[in-house]
mmCIF file of C-alpha atoms and ligand atoms in Angstrom:
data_model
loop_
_atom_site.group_PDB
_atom_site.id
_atom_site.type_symbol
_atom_site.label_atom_id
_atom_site.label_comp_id
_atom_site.label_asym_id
_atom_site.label_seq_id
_atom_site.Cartn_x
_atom_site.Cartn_y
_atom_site.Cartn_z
ATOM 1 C CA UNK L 730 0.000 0.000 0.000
ATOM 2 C CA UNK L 731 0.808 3.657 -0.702
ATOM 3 C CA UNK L 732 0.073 5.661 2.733
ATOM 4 C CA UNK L 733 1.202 8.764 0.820
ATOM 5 C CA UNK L 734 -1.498 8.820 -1.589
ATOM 6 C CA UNK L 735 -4.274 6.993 -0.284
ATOM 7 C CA UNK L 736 -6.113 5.399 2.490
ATOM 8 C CA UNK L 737 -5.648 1.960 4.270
ATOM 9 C CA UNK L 738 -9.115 0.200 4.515
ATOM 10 C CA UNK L 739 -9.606 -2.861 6.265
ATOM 11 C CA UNK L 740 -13.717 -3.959 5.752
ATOM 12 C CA UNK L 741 -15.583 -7.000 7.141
ATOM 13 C CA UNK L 742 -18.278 -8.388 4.844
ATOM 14 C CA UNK L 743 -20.417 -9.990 7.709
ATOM 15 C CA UNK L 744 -22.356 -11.463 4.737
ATOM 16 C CA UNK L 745 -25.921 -13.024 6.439
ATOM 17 C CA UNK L 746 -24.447 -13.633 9.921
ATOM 18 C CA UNK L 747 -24.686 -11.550 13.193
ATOM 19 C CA UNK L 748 -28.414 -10.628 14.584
ATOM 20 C CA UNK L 749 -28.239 -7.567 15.902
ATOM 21 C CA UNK L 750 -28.059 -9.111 19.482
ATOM 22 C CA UNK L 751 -25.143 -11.027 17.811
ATOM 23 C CA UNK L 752 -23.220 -7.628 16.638
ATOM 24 C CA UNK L 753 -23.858 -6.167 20.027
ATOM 25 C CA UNK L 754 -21.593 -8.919 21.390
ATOM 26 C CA UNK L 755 -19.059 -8.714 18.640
ATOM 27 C CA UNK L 756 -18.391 -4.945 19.561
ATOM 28 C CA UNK L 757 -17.727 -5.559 22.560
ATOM 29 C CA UNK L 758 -15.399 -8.202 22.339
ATOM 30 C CA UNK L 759 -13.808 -6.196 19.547
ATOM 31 C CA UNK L 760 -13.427 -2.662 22.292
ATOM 32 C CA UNK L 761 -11.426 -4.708 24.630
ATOM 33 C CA UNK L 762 -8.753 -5.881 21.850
ATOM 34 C CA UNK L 763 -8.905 -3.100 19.315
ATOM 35 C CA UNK L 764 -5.661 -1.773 18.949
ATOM 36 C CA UNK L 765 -5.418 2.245 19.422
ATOM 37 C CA UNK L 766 -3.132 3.189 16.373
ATOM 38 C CA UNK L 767 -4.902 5.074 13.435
ATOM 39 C CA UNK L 768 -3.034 3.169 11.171
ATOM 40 C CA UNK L 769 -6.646 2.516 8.624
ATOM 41 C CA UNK L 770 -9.760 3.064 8.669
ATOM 42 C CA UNK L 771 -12.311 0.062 9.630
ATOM 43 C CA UNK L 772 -15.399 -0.794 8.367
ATOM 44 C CA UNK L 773 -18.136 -3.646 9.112
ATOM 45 C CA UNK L 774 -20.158 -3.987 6.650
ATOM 46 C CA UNK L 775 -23.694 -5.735 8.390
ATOM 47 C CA UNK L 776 -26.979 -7.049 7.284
ATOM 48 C CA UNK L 777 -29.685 -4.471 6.662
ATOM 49 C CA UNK L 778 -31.254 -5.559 9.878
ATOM 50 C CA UNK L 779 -28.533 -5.501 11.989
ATOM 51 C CA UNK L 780 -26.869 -1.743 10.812
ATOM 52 C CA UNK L 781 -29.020 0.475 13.535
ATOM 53 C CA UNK L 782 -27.978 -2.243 16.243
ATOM 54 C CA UNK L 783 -24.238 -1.986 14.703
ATOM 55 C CA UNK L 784 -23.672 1.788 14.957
ATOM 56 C CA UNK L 785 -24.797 1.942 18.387
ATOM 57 C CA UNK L 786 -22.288 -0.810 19.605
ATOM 58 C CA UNK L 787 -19.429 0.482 17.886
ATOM 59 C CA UNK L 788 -20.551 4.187 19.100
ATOM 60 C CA UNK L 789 -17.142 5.699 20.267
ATOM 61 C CA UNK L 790 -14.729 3.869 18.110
ATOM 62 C CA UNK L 791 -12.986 4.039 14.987
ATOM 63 C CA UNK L 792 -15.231 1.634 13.068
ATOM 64 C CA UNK L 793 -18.068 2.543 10.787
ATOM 65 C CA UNK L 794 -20.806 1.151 9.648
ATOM 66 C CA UNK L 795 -21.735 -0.218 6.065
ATOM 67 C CA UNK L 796 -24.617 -2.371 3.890
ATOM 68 C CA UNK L 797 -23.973 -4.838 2.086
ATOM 69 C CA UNK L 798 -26.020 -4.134 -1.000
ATOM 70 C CA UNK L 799 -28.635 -1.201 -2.333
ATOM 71 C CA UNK L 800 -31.449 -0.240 -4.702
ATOM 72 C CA UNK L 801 -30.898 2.572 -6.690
ATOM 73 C CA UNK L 802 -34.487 4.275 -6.626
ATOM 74 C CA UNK L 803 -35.618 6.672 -3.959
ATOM 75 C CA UNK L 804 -38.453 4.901 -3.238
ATOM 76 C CA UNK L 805 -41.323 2.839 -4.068
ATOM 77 C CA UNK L 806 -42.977 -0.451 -5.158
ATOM 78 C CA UNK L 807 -39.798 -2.450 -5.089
ATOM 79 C CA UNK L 808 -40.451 -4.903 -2.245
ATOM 80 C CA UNK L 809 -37.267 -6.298 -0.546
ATOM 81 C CA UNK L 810 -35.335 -3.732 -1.570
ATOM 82 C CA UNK L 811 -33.188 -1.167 0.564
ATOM 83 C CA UNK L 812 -33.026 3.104 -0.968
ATOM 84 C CA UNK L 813 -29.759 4.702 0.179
ATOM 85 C CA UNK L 814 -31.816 6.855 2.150
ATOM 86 C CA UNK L 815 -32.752 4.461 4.431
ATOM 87 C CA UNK L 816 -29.166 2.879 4.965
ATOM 88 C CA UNK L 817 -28.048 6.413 5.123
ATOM 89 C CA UNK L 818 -30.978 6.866 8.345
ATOM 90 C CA UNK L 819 -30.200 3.577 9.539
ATOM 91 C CA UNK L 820 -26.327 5.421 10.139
ATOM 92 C CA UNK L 821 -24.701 3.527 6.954
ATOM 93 C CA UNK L 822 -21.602 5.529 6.024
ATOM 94 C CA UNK L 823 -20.588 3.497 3.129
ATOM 95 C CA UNK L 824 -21.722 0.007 0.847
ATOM 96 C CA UNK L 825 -20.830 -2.882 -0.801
ATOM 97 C CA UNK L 826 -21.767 -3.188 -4.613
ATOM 98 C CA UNK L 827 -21.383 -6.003 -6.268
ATOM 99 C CA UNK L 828 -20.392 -8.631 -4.222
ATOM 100 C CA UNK L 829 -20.099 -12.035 -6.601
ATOM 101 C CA UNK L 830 -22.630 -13.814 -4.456
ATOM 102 C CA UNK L 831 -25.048 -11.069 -5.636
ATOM 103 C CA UNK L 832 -23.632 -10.663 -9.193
ATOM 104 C CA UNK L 833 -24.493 -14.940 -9.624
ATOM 105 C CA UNK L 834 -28.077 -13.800 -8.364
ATOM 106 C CA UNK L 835 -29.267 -10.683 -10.436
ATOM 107 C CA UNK L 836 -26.391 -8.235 -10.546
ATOM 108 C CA UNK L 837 -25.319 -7.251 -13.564
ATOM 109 C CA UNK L 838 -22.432 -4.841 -14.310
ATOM 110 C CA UNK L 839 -25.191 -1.878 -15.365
ATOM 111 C CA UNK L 840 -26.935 -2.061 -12.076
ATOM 112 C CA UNK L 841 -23.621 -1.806 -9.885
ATOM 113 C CA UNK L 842 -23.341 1.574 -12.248
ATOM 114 C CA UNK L 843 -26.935 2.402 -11.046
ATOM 115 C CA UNK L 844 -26.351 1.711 -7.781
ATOM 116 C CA UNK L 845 -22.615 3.559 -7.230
ATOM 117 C CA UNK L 846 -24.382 6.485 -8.746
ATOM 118 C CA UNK L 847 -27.271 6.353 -6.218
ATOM 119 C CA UNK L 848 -25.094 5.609 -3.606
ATOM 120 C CA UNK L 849 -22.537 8.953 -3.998
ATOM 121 C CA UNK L 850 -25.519 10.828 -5.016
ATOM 122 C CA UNK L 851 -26.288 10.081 -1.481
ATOM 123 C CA UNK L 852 -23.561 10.590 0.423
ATOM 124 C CA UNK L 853 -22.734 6.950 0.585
ATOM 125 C CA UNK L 854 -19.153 5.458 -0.033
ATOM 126 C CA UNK L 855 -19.427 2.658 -2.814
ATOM 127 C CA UNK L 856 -17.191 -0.403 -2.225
ATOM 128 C CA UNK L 857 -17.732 -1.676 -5.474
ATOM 129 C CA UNK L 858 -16.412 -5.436 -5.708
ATOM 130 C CA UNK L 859 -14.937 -6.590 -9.199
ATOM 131 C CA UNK L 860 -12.899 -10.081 -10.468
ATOM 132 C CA UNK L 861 -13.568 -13.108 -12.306
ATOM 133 C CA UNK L 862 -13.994 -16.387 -12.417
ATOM 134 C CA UNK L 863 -11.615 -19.539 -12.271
ATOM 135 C CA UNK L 864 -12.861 -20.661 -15.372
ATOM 136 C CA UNK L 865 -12.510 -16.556 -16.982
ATOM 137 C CA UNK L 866 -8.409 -17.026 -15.311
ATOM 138 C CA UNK L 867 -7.508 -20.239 -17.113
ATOM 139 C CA UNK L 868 -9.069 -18.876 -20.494
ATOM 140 C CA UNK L 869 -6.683 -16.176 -20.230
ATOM 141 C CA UNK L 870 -8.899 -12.983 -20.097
ATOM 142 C CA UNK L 871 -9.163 -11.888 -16.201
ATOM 143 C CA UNK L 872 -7.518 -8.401 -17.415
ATOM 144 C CA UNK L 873 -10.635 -7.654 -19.710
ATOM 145 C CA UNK L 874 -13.328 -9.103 -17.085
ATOM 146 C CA UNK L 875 -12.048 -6.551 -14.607
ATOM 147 C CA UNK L 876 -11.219 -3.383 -16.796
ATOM 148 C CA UNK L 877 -14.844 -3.948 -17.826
ATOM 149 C CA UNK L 878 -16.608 -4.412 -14.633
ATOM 150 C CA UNK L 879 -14.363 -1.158 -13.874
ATOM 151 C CA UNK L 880 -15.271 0.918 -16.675
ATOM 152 C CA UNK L 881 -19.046 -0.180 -16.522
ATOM 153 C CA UNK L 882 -19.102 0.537 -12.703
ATOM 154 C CA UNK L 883 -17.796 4.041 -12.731
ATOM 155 C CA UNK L 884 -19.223 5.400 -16.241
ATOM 156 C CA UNK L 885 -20.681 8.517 -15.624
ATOM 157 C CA UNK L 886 -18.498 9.440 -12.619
ATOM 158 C CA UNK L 887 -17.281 12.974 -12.513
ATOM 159 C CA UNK L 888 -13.653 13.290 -10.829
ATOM 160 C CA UNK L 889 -14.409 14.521 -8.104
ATOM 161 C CA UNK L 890 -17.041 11.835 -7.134
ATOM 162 C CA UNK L 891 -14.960 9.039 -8.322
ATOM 163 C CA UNK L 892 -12.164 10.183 -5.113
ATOM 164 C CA UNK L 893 -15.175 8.511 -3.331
ATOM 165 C CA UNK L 894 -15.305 5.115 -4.890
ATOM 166 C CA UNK L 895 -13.324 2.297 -3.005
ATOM 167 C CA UNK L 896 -12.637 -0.974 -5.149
ATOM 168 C CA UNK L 897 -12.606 -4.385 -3.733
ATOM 169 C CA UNK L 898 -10.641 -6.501 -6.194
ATOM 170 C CA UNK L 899 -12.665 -10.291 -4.875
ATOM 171 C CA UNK L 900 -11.633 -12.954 -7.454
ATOM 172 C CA UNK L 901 -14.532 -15.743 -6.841
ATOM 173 C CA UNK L 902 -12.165 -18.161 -6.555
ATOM 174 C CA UNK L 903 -10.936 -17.447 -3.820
ATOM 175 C CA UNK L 904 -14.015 -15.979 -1.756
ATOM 176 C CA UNK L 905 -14.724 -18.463 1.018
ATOM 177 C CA UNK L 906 -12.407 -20.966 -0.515
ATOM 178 C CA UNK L 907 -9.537 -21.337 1.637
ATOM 179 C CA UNK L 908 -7.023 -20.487 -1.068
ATOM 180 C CA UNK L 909 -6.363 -16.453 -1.312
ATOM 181 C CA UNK L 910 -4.700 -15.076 -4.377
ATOM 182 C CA UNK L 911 -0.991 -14.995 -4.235
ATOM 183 C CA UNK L 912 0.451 -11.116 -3.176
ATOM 184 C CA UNK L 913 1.777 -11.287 -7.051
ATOM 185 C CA UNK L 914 -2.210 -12.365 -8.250
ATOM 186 C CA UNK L 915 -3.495 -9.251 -5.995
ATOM 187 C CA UNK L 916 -1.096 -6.694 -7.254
ATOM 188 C CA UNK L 917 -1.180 -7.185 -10.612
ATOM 189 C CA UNK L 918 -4.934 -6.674 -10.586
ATOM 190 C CA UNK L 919 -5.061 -4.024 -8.470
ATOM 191 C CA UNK L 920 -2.389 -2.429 -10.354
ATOM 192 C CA UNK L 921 -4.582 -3.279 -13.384
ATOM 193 C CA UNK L 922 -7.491 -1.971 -11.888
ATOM 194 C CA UNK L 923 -5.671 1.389 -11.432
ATOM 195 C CA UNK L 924 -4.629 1.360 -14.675
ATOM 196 C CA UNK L 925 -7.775 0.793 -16.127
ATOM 197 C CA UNK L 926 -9.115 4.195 -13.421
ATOM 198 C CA UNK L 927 -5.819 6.171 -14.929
ATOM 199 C CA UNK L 928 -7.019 5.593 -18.534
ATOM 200 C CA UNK L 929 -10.470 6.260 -18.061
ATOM 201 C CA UNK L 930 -10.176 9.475 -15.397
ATOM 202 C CA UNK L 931 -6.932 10.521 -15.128
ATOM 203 C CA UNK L 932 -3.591 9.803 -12.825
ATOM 204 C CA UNK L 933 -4.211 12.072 -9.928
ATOM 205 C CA UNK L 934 -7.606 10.074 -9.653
ATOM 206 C CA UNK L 935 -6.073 6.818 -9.879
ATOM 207 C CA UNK L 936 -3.535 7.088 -7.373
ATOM 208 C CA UNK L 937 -5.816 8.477 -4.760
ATOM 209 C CA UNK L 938 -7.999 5.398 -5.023
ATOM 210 C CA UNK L 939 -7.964 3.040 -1.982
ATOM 211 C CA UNK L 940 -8.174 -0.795 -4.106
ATOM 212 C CA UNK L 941 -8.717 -3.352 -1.449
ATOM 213 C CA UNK L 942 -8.126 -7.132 -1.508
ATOM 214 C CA UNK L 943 -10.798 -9.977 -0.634
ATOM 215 C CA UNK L 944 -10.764 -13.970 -1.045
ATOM 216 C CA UNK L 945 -9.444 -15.814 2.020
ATOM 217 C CA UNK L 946 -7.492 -13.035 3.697
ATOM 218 C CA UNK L 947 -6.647 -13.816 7.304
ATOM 219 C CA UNK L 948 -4.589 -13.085 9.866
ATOM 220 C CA UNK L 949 -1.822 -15.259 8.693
ATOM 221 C CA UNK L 950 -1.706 -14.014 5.224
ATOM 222 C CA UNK L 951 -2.695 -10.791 5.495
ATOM 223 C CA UNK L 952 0.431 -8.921 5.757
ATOM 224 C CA UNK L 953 2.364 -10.186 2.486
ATOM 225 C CA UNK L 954 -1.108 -9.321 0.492
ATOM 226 C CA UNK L 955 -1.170 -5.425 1.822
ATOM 227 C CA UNK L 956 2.773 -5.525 1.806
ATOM 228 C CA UNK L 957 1.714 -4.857 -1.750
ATOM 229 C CA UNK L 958 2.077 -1.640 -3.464
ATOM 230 C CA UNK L 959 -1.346 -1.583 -5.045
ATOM 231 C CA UNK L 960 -3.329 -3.017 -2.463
ATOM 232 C CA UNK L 961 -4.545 -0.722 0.041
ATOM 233 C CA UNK L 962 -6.263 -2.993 2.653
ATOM 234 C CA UNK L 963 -9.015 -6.172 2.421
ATOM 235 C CA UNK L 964 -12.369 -6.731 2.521
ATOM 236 C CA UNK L 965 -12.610 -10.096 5.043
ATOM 237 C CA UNK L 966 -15.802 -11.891 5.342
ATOM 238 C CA UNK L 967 -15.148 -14.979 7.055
ATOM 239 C CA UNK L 968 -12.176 -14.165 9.033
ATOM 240 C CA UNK L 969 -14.019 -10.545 10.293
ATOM 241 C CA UNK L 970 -16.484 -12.946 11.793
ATOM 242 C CA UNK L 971 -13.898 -13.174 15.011
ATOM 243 C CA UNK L 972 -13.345 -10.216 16.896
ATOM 244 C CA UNK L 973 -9.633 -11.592 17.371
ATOM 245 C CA UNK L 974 -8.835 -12.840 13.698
ATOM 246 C CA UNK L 975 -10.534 -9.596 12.435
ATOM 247 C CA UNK L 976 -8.251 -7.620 15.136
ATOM 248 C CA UNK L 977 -5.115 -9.424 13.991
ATOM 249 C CA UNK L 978 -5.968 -8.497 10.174
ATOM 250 C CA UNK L 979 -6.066 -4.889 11.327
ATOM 251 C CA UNK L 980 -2.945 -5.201 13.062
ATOM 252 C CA UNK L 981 -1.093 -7.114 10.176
ATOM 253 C CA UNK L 982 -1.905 -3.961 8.381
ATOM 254 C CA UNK L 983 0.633 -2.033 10.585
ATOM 255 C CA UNK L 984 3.339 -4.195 9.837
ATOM 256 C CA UNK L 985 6.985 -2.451 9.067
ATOM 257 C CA UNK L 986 6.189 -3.992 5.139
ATOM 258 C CA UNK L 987 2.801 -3.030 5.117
ATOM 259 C CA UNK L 988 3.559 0.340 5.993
ATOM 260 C CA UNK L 989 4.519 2.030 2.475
HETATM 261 C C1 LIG M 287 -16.095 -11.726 0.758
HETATM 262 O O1 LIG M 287 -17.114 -12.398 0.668
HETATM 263 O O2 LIG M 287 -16.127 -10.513 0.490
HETATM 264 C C2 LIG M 287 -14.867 -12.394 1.194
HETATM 265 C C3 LIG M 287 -13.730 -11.838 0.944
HETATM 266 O O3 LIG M 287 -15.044 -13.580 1.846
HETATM 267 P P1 LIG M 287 -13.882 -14.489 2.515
HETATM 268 O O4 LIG M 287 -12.946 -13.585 3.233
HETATM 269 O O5 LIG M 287 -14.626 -15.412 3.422
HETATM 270 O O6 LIG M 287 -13.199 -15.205 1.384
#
């Protein structure tokens, strides 16, 4: 990572787990071993249910609060579906947008360009989740998967709103797996993912861009992957289950190799 330039972000995806009784209890395991240093920002991203319950518990620390997914119309007959309005009431600061386990539902790469519009339009910051399959790898074209997810994500984007966007570079191979990308594998995407930001916006944009790694990070590989120049923190879902492994991932980011 690049503390010069941009942010370190380390983000749990809680997925569907923690009740808000459940998130209570996580806080405040996670107050007594939080580490003091300001060395990232953290963010737990929670099920729509459980956000309201979320901010209060981590009230009076450094985390905030995030959803994991959004609609992007105000309001209206959509039933099941969340406005940034209300995650924005609810005390949401930021959200994830297309996650892979909602891209194999319904998302498709023009609603995660809805939906990072509605979300900055609102005051929301988009963690908008690109990377490809196994099967896209071995054939060769993971490059063009993720400049297009990119490009299709961000169309639209003025400058200045796009020094909002955070990217989440999750190849689905290794979400929930087991087996995390190699620190080579992340970079080179995440440098590709800049690259893609640079040609599309411009350089100034591109560097200021936090791009954070997800598949399998934990605490015991955590520190090679953001040892990387490109990769400016992780979105963890299982690991950020456990106050401690979740606390470890946050420390690993503090690491003398981490550090520039
Ligand atoms: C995720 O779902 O965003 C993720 C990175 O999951 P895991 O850490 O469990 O691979």
């Amino acid at each position: 990572m690049n503390r010069k330039y941009r942010k370190c972000i380390i983000a749990a995806n809680w997925k569907m787990n923690k009740t808000p009784t459940e998130a209570k209890e996580f806080a405040k395991q996670f107050k007594l071993i939080a580490p003091k240093g300001r060395w990232c920002d953290i963010i737990v991203c929670a099920p729509a249910i459980t956000i309201p319950a979320a901010v209060r518990a981590f009230k009076e620390t450094r985390v905030t609060v995030g959803g994991q997914n959004v609609y992007w119309k105000q309001s209206g007959a959509y039933t099941g579906e969340i406005s940034t309005d209300m995650l924005v009431d609810a005390g949401a600061e930021c959200v994830i947008i297309g996650h892979s386990e909602r891209r194999s539902v319904e998302e498709t790469d023009y609603s995660v360009n809805l939906k990072t519009a509605a979300a900055i339009k609102a005051g929301l910051t988009p963690i908008i989740c690109v990377g490809e399959s196994l099967q896209q790898r071995d054939l060769g074209v993971a490059f063009d998967i993720i400049s297009t997810q990119v490009k299709m994500a961000v169309a639209g984007l003025t400058k200045p709103q796009m020094r909002k966007v955070i990217f989440a570079y999750e190849p689905l191979w290794a979400i929930g797996t087991g087996v995390n990308a190699t620190p080579e594998q992340a970079e080179e995407i995440c440098e590709h993912i800049r690259a893609t930001i640079r040609k599309a916006f411009d350089a100034r944009v591109a560097r200021a861009i936090s791009i954070l790694y997800g598949g399998s990070m934990n605490p015991s590989n955590a520190a090679e992957l953001l040892a990387m120049p490109d990769v400016d923190g992780g979105l963890i879902g299982g690991a950020a289950l456990d106050p401690e492994k979740f606390v470890n991932i946050i420390k690993a980011a503090n690491q003398p190799s981490a550090k520039e």
